Short mmCIF file of C-alpha atoms in Angstrom, two decimals:
data_model
loop_
_atom_site.label_atom_id
_atom_site.label_comp_id
_atom_site.label_asym_id
_atom_site.label_seq_id
_atom_site.Cartn_x
_atom_site.Cartn_y
_atom_site.Cartn_z
CA MET A 17 55.96 -10.02 -32.69
CA ASP A 18 59.36 -8.98 -31.42
CA ASP A 19 59.63 -11.39 -28.50
CA SER A 20 58.24 -14.58 -30.06
CA TYR A 21 61.32 -16.56 -29.00
CA ILE A 22 60.37 -16.07 -25.32
CA TYR A 23 57.33 -18.31 -25.69
CA VAL A 24 59.39 -21.06 -27.27
CA ILE A 25 62.03 -20.87 -24.53
CA VAL A 26 59.44 -20.93 -21.75
CA ALA A 27 57.84 -23.99 -23.37
CA LEU A 28 61.14 -25.85 -22.86
CA LEU A 29 60.67 -25.74 -19.07
CA PRO A 30 57.55 -28.00 -18.81
CA LEU A 31 59.10 -30.27 -21.43
CA ALA A 32 62.21 -30.85 -19.30
CA ALA A 33 60.07 -31.24 -16.16
CA LEU A 34 57.94 -33.86 -17.92
CA ILE A 35 61.03 -35.83 -18.93
CA LEU A 36 62.24 -35.61 -15.33
CA THR A 37 59.04 -37.08 -13.93
CA VAL A 38 59.05 -40.16 -16.15
CA GLN A 39 62.54 -41.29 -15.09
CA VAL A 40 62.74 -44.52 -13.08
CA ASN A 41 66.42 -44.80 -12.18
CA PRO A 42 67.31 -42.24 -9.47
CA TYR A 43 70.70 -41.45 -11.02
CA HIS A 44 69.16 -40.80 -14.42
CA ALA A 45 66.66 -38.54 -12.69
CA LEU A 46 69.55 -36.59 -11.16
CA VAL A 47 71.12 -35.97 -14.56
CA ILE A 48 67.78 -34.87 -15.98
CA ARG A 49 67.39 -32.58 -12.95
CA GLY A 50 70.64 -30.95 -14.05
CA ILE A 51 69.18 -30.42 -17.51
CA LEU A 52 66.03 -28.96 -15.93
CA GLY A 53 68.24 -26.61 -13.87
CA ALA A 54 70.10 -25.39 -16.96
CA VAL A 55 66.88 -24.83 -18.89
CA SER A 56 65.19 -23.01 -16.02
CA ALA A 57 68.26 -20.78 -15.54
CA LEU A 58 67.90 -19.89 -19.22
CA VAL A 59 64.19 -19.15 -18.78
CA TYR A 60 64.79 -16.97 -15.71
CA ALA A 61 67.58 -15.03 -17.46
CA VAL A 62 65.45 -14.47 -20.55
CA LEU A 63 62.57 -13.21 -18.42
CA GLY A 64 64.95 -10.73 -16.79
CA ALA A 65 65.44 -12.27 -13.34
CA ALA A 66 69.23 -12.43 -13.33
CA ASP A 67 69.57 -13.09 -9.60
CA VAL A 68 67.08 -16.01 -9.69
CA ALA A 69 68.92 -17.51 -12.65
CA LEU A 70 72.23 -17.26 -10.83
CA THR A 71 70.79 -18.90 -7.71
CA GLU A 72 69.22 -21.69 -9.77
CA ALA A 73 72.52 -22.42 -11.48
CA LEU A 74 74.67 -22.32 -8.36
CA VAL A 75 72.41 -23.84 -5.70
CA GLY A 76 69.75 -25.70 -7.66
CA THR A 77 71.98 -27.32 -10.21
CA MET A 78 75.40 -27.62 -8.62
CA LEU A 79 74.93 -27.94 -4.86
CA ALA A 80 71.57 -29.75 -4.75
CA ILE A 81 72.51 -32.34 -7.35
CA THR A 82 75.82 -33.13 -5.66
CA LEU A 83 74.16 -33.49 -2.26
CA TYR A 84 71.35 -35.61 -3.70
CA ALA A 85 73.83 -37.85 -5.50
CA VAL A 86 75.66 -38.47 -2.24
CA ALA A 87 72.36 -39.07 -0.39
CA VAL A 88 71.01 -41.48 -3.01
CA ARG A 89 74.29 -43.35 -3.15
CA SER A 90 74.46 -43.82 0.61
CA SER A 91 70.79 -44.65 1.19
CA LEU A 92 70.07 -47.04 -1.70
CA VAL A 93 72.16 -49.83 -0.24
CA MET A 94 71.50 -53.31 1.11
CA ARG A 95 73.92 -54.11 3.93
CA LEU A 96 74.49 -57.84 4.16
CA GLY A 97 76.28 -59.21 7.21
CA VAL A 98 78.50 -62.20 6.52
CA LEU A 99 81.03 -64.20 8.49
CA LYS A 100 84.64 -63.16 8.09
CA ASP A 101 85.65 -66.73 7.23
CA SER A 102 83.19 -67.12 4.37
CA LEU A 103 84.22 -63.76 2.94
CA LEU A 104 87.88 -64.82 2.96
CA GLU A 105 86.89 -68.16 1.50
CA ALA A 106 84.99 -66.45 -1.30
CA GLU A 107 87.97 -64.30 -2.18
CA GLN A 108 90.27 -67.28 -2.19
CA LYS A 109 87.87 -69.28 -4.31
CA LEU A 110 87.80 -66.47 -6.80
CA GLU A 111 91.58 -66.75 -7.09
CA LEU A 112 91.82 -70.52 -7.07
CA ALA A 113 88.66 -71.10 -9.05
CA LEU A 114 90.39 -72.95 -11.82
CA ASN A 115 92.50 -75.53 -9.96
CA ASP A 116 90.03 -76.19 -7.17
CA ALA A 117 88.55 -79.66 -7.24
CA GLN A 118 85.21 -78.60 -5.76
CA VAL A 119 84.39 -75.96 -8.29
CA SER A 120 81.31 -77.89 -9.31
CA GLN A 121 79.74 -76.96 -5.98
CA ARG A 122 78.53 -73.41 -6.30
CA SER A 123 80.48 -71.16 -3.99
CA PHE A 124 79.67 -68.20 -1.81
CA ALA A 125 80.99 -65.83 -4.46
CA ASP A 126 78.32 -67.04 -6.88
CA LEU A 127 75.64 -66.37 -4.29
CA VAL A 128 76.93 -62.84 -3.73
CA ALA A 129 77.03 -62.23 -7.46
CA ASP A 130 73.45 -63.48 -7.81
CA LEU A 131 72.29 -61.25 -4.97
CA ARG A 132 74.04 -58.29 -6.51
CA THR A 133 72.29 -58.69 -9.85
CA ILE A 134 68.91 -59.14 -8.13
CA VAL A 135 69.13 -56.02 -5.98
CA SER A 136 70.61 -53.97 -8.81
CA GLN A 137 67.28 -54.40 -10.60
CA TYR A 138 65.86 -52.27 -7.81
CA HIS A 139 68.78 -49.77 -8.10
CA LEU A 140 70.28 -51.00 -4.84
CA ARG A 141 73.94 -51.57 -4.09
CA LEU A 142 75.10 -54.60 -2.11
CA GLU A 143 77.55 -53.97 0.70
CA LEU A 144 79.18 -56.90 2.51
CA ILE A 145 80.01 -56.32 6.17
CA PRO A 146 82.15 -58.99 7.84
CA TYR A 147 81.55 -60.13 11.43
CA PRO A 148 83.72 -62.53 13.49
CA ASP A 149 81.06 -65.03 14.70
CA PRO A 150 77.31 -65.85 14.31
CA GLN A 151 76.40 -64.31 17.69
CA SER A 152 77.65 -60.85 16.80
CA LEU A 153 76.04 -61.24 13.39
CA HIS A 154 72.65 -61.85 15.02
CA GLN A 155 73.20 -58.99 17.45
CA ALA A 156 73.99 -56.58 14.60
CA LEU A 157 70.84 -57.66 12.79
CA MET A 158 68.75 -57.03 15.91
CA ALA A 159 70.44 -53.67 16.53
CA LYS A 160 69.53 -52.68 12.92
CA GLU A 161 73.12 -52.17 11.89
CA ILE A 162 72.62 -54.45 8.89
CA HIS A 163 69.63 -55.36 6.75
CA ALA A 164 70.22 -59.06 6.31
CA THR A 165 72.60 -61.84 7.29
CA CYS A 166 73.86 -64.74 5.24
CA ILE A 167 75.58 -67.67 6.95
CA GLN A 168 76.58 -71.19 5.99
CA ARG A 169 74.70 -73.98 7.78
CA SER A 170 76.57 -75.82 10.49
CA PRO A 171 76.92 -79.65 10.19
CA GLN A 172 74.39 -80.45 12.94
CA ASP A 173 71.86 -78.25 11.16
CA GLU A 174 72.40 -80.19 8.02
CA ALA A 175 71.71 -83.41 9.89
CA SER A 176 68.43 -82.15 11.30
CA ILE A 177 67.04 -80.59 8.15
CA PRO A 178 67.14 -82.96 5.17
CA GLN A 179 66.66 -80.33 2.43
CA SER A 180 69.69 -78.31 3.46
CA ASN A 181 71.96 -80.37 1.26
CA SER A 182 70.66 -78.46 -1.71
CA GLN A 183 70.60 -75.13 0.16
CA PRO A 184 73.99 -74.70 1.85
CA TYR A 185 73.29 -71.12 3.00
CA HIS A 186 70.74 -69.48 5.23
CA THR A 187 69.67 -65.86 4.72
CA THR A 188 67.76 -63.86 7.31
CA THR A 189 66.35 -60.41 6.73
CA ARG A 190 64.48 -58.03 9.00
CA ILE A 191 62.94 -55.92 6.23
CA HIS A 192 59.71 -57.20 4.79
CA ARG A 193 60.09 -55.56 1.40
CA LEU A 194 63.55 -57.10 1.02
CA TYR A 195 62.05 -60.46 1.96
CA LYS A 196 59.43 -60.11 -0.76
CA ILE A 197 62.04 -59.08 -3.33
CA LEU A 198 64.34 -61.98 -2.54
CA GLN A 199 61.46 -64.45 -2.38
CA THR A 200 60.31 -63.82 -5.90
CA GLU A 201 63.74 -64.21 -7.40
CA PRO A 202 65.44 -67.48 -8.36
CA LEU A 203 67.82 -67.72 -5.41
CA ALA A 204 66.24 -71.00 -4.29
CA PRO A 205 68.97 -73.54 -5.08
CA MET A 206 71.53 -71.55 -3.12
CA THR A 207 69.96 -70.34 0.09
CA SER A 208 66.89 -70.63 2.24
CA LEU A 209 65.18 -67.41 3.25
CA ASP A 210 63.81 -66.25 6.56
CA TYR A 211 62.06 -63.12 7.80
CA ILE A 212 62.28 -61.93 11.41
CA THR A 213 61.08 -58.77 13.09
CA ALA A 214 63.67 -56.74 14.91
CA LEU A 215 61.99 -55.17 17.91
CA ASP A 216 62.55 -51.51 18.55
CA SER A 217 65.20 -51.38 21.21
CA ALA A 218 65.09 -48.97 24.13
CA GLU A 219 67.76 -46.60 22.88
CA LYS A 220 65.85 -44.69 20.27
CA HIS A 221 67.59 -41.76 18.71
CA MET B 23 80.76 -4.53 -42.97
CA ILE B 24 81.46 -5.53 -39.37
CA ASP B 25 77.78 -6.34 -38.96
CA VAL B 26 77.87 -8.80 -41.85
CA LEU B 27 81.07 -10.36 -40.46
CA SER B 28 79.45 -10.87 -37.03
CA TYR B 29 76.41 -12.53 -38.61
CA VAL B 30 78.74 -14.80 -40.60
CA CYS B 31 80.52 -15.77 -37.36
CA ILE B 32 77.25 -16.53 -35.58
CA GLY B 33 75.98 -18.52 -38.56
CA VAL B 34 79.19 -20.57 -38.70
CA GLY B 35 78.87 -21.20 -34.97
CA ILE B 36 75.32 -22.50 -35.32
CA VAL B 37 76.39 -24.77 -38.16
CA PHE B 38 79.12 -26.12 -35.90
CA TRP B 39 76.58 -26.68 -33.12
CA PHE B 40 74.37 -28.81 -35.37
CA TRP B 41 77.40 -30.62 -36.74
CA GLY B 42 78.54 -31.50 -33.24
CA THR B 43 75.12 -32.34 -31.81
CA LEU B 44 73.60 -34.48 -34.54
CA PRO B 45 76.05 -37.40 -33.94
CA LEU B 46 74.56 -37.61 -30.41
CA LEU B 47 71.48 -39.28 -31.93
CA GLY B 48 73.41 -42.17 -33.46
CA LYS B 49 74.25 -45.48 -31.88
CA ARG B 50 77.97 -44.79 -31.55
CA SER B 51 80.21 -45.19 -28.50
CA VAL B 52 80.41 -42.54 -25.80
CA LEU B 53 83.96 -41.56 -26.69
CA PHE B 54 83.11 -40.96 -30.36
CA LYS B 55 80.21 -38.72 -29.40
CA LEU B 56 82.33 -36.95 -26.80
CA HIS B 57 84.96 -36.18 -29.41
CA SER B 58 82.58 -34.66 -31.94
CA LEU B 59 80.64 -32.88 -29.21
CA SER B 60 83.59 -31.29 -27.41
CA VAL B 61 85.42 -30.16 -30.55
CA ALA B 62 82.49 -28.86 -32.57
CA ASP B 63 80.52 -27.51 -29.61
CA THR B 64 83.43 -25.54 -28.21
CA LEU B 65 84.44 -24.15 -31.59
CA GLY B 66 80.83 -23.26 -32.39
CA SER B 67 80.26 -21.53 -29.08
CA MET B 68 83.52 -19.60 -29.39
CA SER B 69 82.56 -18.54 -32.91
CA ILE B 70 79.14 -17.34 -31.71
CA ILE B 71 80.69 -15.37 -28.84
CA PHE B 72 83.24 -13.85 -31.22
CA GLY B 73 80.36 -12.78 -33.44
CA LEU B 74 78.69 -11.15 -30.42
CA LEU B 75 82.00 -9.45 -29.59
CA LEU B 76 82.11 -7.88 -33.05
CA LYS B 77 78.52 -6.75 -32.64
CA ILE B 78 78.93 -5.04 -29.29
CA PRO B 79 82.60 -4.21 -28.63
CA SER B 80 81.74 -2.28 -25.44
CA GLU B 81 81.17 -5.53 -23.53
CA TRP B 82 84.54 -6.89 -24.57
CA SER B 83 85.81 -7.77 -21.08
CA LEU B 84 82.80 -9.99 -20.33
CA LEU B 85 82.87 -11.74 -23.68
CA VAL B 86 86.64 -12.33 -23.60
CA LEU B 87 86.18 -13.91 -20.15
CA ALA B 88 83.46 -16.12 -21.62
CA LEU B 89 85.78 -17.12 -24.48
CA ILE B 90 88.61 -18.03 -22.12
CA SER B 91 86.47 -19.99 -19.67
CA LEU B 92 84.76 -21.80 -22.54
CA ALA B 93 88.08 -22.85 -24.05
CA ILE B 94 89.59 -24.02 -20.76
CA TRP B 95 86.55 -25.57 -19.07
CA ASN B 96 85.24 -27.48 -22.06
CA THR B 97 88.63 -29.02 -22.72
CA VAL B 98 89.03 -30.09 -19.09
CA LEU B 99 85.46 -31.35 -19.04
CA GLY B 100 86.11 -33.47 -22.11
CA TYR B 101 89.08 -35.10 -20.40
CA VAL B 102 87.17 -35.65 -17.12
CA LEU B 103 84.14 -37.20 -18.84
CA ALA B 104 86.35 -39.47 -20.97
CA TYR B 105 88.29 -40.60 -17.89
CA CYS B 106 85.17 -41.26 -15.82
CA SER B 107 83.19 -43.03 -18.53
CA SER B 108 86.01 -45.25 -19.75
CA SER B 109 87.06 -46.48 -16.30
CA GLY B 110 83.43 -46.96 -15.31
CA ASP B 111 82.96 -49.49 -18.11
CA ASP B 112 85.22 -52.26 -16.85
CA ASN B 113 84.47 -51.66 -13.17
CA GLY B 114 88.03 -51.02 -12.10
CA ARG B 115 90.66 -48.37 -11.82
CA MET C 29 68.62 -11.98 -34.19
CA ASN C 30 65.23 -13.52 -33.37
CA LEU C 31 65.75 -16.10 -36.08
CA VAL C 32 69.18 -16.93 -34.65
CA LEU C 33 67.64 -17.64 -31.24
CA ILE C 34 64.91 -19.85 -32.73
CA ILE C 35 67.54 -21.91 -34.58
CA MET C 36 69.54 -22.19 -31.32
CA ILE C 37 66.45 -23.54 -29.55
CA LEU C 38 66.14 -26.17 -32.29
CA ALA C 39 69.77 -27.12 -31.66
CA LEU C 40 68.98 -27.31 -27.94
CA LEU C 41 66.11 -29.74 -28.57
CA ILE C 42 68.45 -32.38 -30.01
CA PRO C 43 70.37 -33.14 -26.76
CA ILE C 44 67.10 -32.94 -24.76
CA TYR C 45 65.62 -35.64 -26.98
CA GLU C 46 68.82 -37.64 -26.66
CA ALA C 47 68.73 -37.43 -22.85
CA TRP C 48 65.14 -38.61 -22.91
CA GLN C 49 65.49 -41.66 -25.12
CA ASP C 50 68.94 -43.02 -24.22
CA ASP C 51 69.27 -45.30 -21.22
CA ASP C 52 73.03 -45.16 -20.72
CA ILE C 53 73.94 -42.71 -17.99
CA TRP C 54 77.07 -41.46 -19.77
CA GLN C 55 75.09 -40.59 -22.86
CA LYS C 56 72.77 -38.58 -20.59
CA MET C 57 75.81 -36.85 -19.08
CA LEU C 58 77.03 -35.94 -22.57
CA ALA C 59 73.62 -34.47 -23.38
CA PHE C 60 73.71 -32.56 -20.09
CA ALA C 61 77.15 -31.12 -20.91
CA SER C 62 75.90 -30.05 -24.33
CA ILE C 63 72.76 -28.43 -22.86
CA ALA C 64 74.73 -26.60 -20.15
CA THR C 65 77.04 -25.00 -22.74
CA LYS C 66 74.21 -24.18 -25.14
CA THR C 67 71.96 -22.55 -22.54
CA SER C 68 74.71 -20.30 -21.20
CA VAL C 69 75.69 -19.23 -24.72
CA MET C 70 72.01 -18.48 -25.34
CA ILE C 71 71.90 -16.35 -22.19
CA LEU C 72 74.90 -14.41 -23.55
CA VAL C 73 73.15 -13.94 -26.90
CA VAL C 74 70.03 -12.63 -25.17
CA SER C 75 72.13 -10.26 -23.06
CA VAL C 76 73.81 -8.82 -26.15
CA LEU C 77 70.45 -8.64 -27.93
CA ARG C 78 69.03 -6.51 -25.15
CA ASP C 79 72.31 -4.74 -24.34
CA ASP C 80 71.87 -5.86 -20.72
CA TRP C 81 75.17 -6.07 -18.83
CA MET C 82 73.61 -7.80 -15.81
CA ILE C 83 72.29 -10.86 -17.69
CA GLY C 84 75.64 -11.11 -19.44
CA VAL C 85 77.51 -11.40 -16.15
CA VAL C 86 75.09 -14.14 -15.03
CA GLY C 87 75.63 -15.98 -18.31
CA VAL C 88 79.39 -15.97 -17.94
CA ILE C 89 79.20 -17.17 -14.30
CA ILE C 90 76.81 -20.00 -15.26
CA LEU C 91 79.12 -20.92 -18.13
CA SER C 92 82.15 -21.30 -15.91
CA VAL C 93 80.48 -22.76 -12.78
CA GLY C 94 78.00 -25.11 -14.44
CA ASN C 95 80.86 -27.10 -15.88
CA ALA C 96 82.41 -27.51 -12.44
CA GLY C 97 79.16 -29.00 -11.11
CA LEU C 98 79.12 -31.35 -14.08
CA MET C 99 82.59 -32.65 -13.24
CA LEU C 100 81.59 -33.24 -9.60
CA LEU C 101 78.55 -35.23 -10.73
CA ALA C 102 80.68 -37.23 -13.18
CA HIS C 103 83.07 -38.25 -10.45
CA ILE C 104 80.26 -39.29 -8.09
CA ILE C 105 78.64 -41.40 -10.81
CA LYS C 106 82.00 -43.00 -11.52
CA ARG C 107 82.42 -43.94 -7.86
CA MET C 108 78.90 -45.39 -7.90
CA GLY C 109 79.80 -47.67 -10.77
CA GLU C 110 82.84 -49.01 -8.94
CA LEU C 111 80.98 -50.48 -5.97
#
């Protein structure tokens, strides 16, 4: 048979598609999608459809992958609202970590690092958004600008709740799935966890 | 005579392809693989296209364009990939 | 020439296997770069085999533009690793 190579080349297409479907990490899937695009451009060109191959290479591989990469990067994110003071404190502690006397107490930076490793298991990024005071933090959570807040307990809180000595931080989230994820993970010695429902406000877009 | 020469060029190119691609399977660092891949792959592809050029000289403009873009783009791509992967490792610029 | 193409497909299978079994994203990108070059060279071979000018033009365009898309993707993945 003169054209036996055509069958072998066409068989590459379902192989690449199968590899694409078993990917778990979205970024890996994007790279495999690029491979699928290259293979399918080859298949189309071999079968004689030059225009389809050109479109697949230009739009399907180049444009779509770039757009999807931007979309995945901006949507797979957990936005955590924090107080401006604690953020500054965390940065300073990172610098002064060695000569600080209270290093034995685990700092805010450790909590953020723990959170980051936990959400990165679900391919999420952690983005810290500073707010000036607790009121605006709560407002932003209710207005769905952020997914969760993390604040340090005030002294009168610590007096009322006895267990808060071991849990110096309080995390509130409005997303149930996030609550489930954070609940199952070993964050317990650092922060207590709360779930609240943010009501749909009147200004719907 | 020219036909034999073109087949020799294509054969050498395919040997280069395997030579450059087989190190991909090992457990070496990204930069080592990138080096073998970019050098051997580009040389192999250029050798194959040169073989095709000898076979059909009437399409010379297209194939020379392919040669030039292959030489330039693959070199630049090697640099870009090396830059991106090495600075991505330690999480800083 | 048929034999040449079959051997090229065998060479193409190596980076596909590599992209499947390796978990590091940069190794996958390397495999992608290898596949992009190999497929466009194969398109050129097919075009010469059939003496088809049109497929040849497409092959050259894919060869030069596919690499540009690869660099864009590499930079986006690098920015992702920074944050």
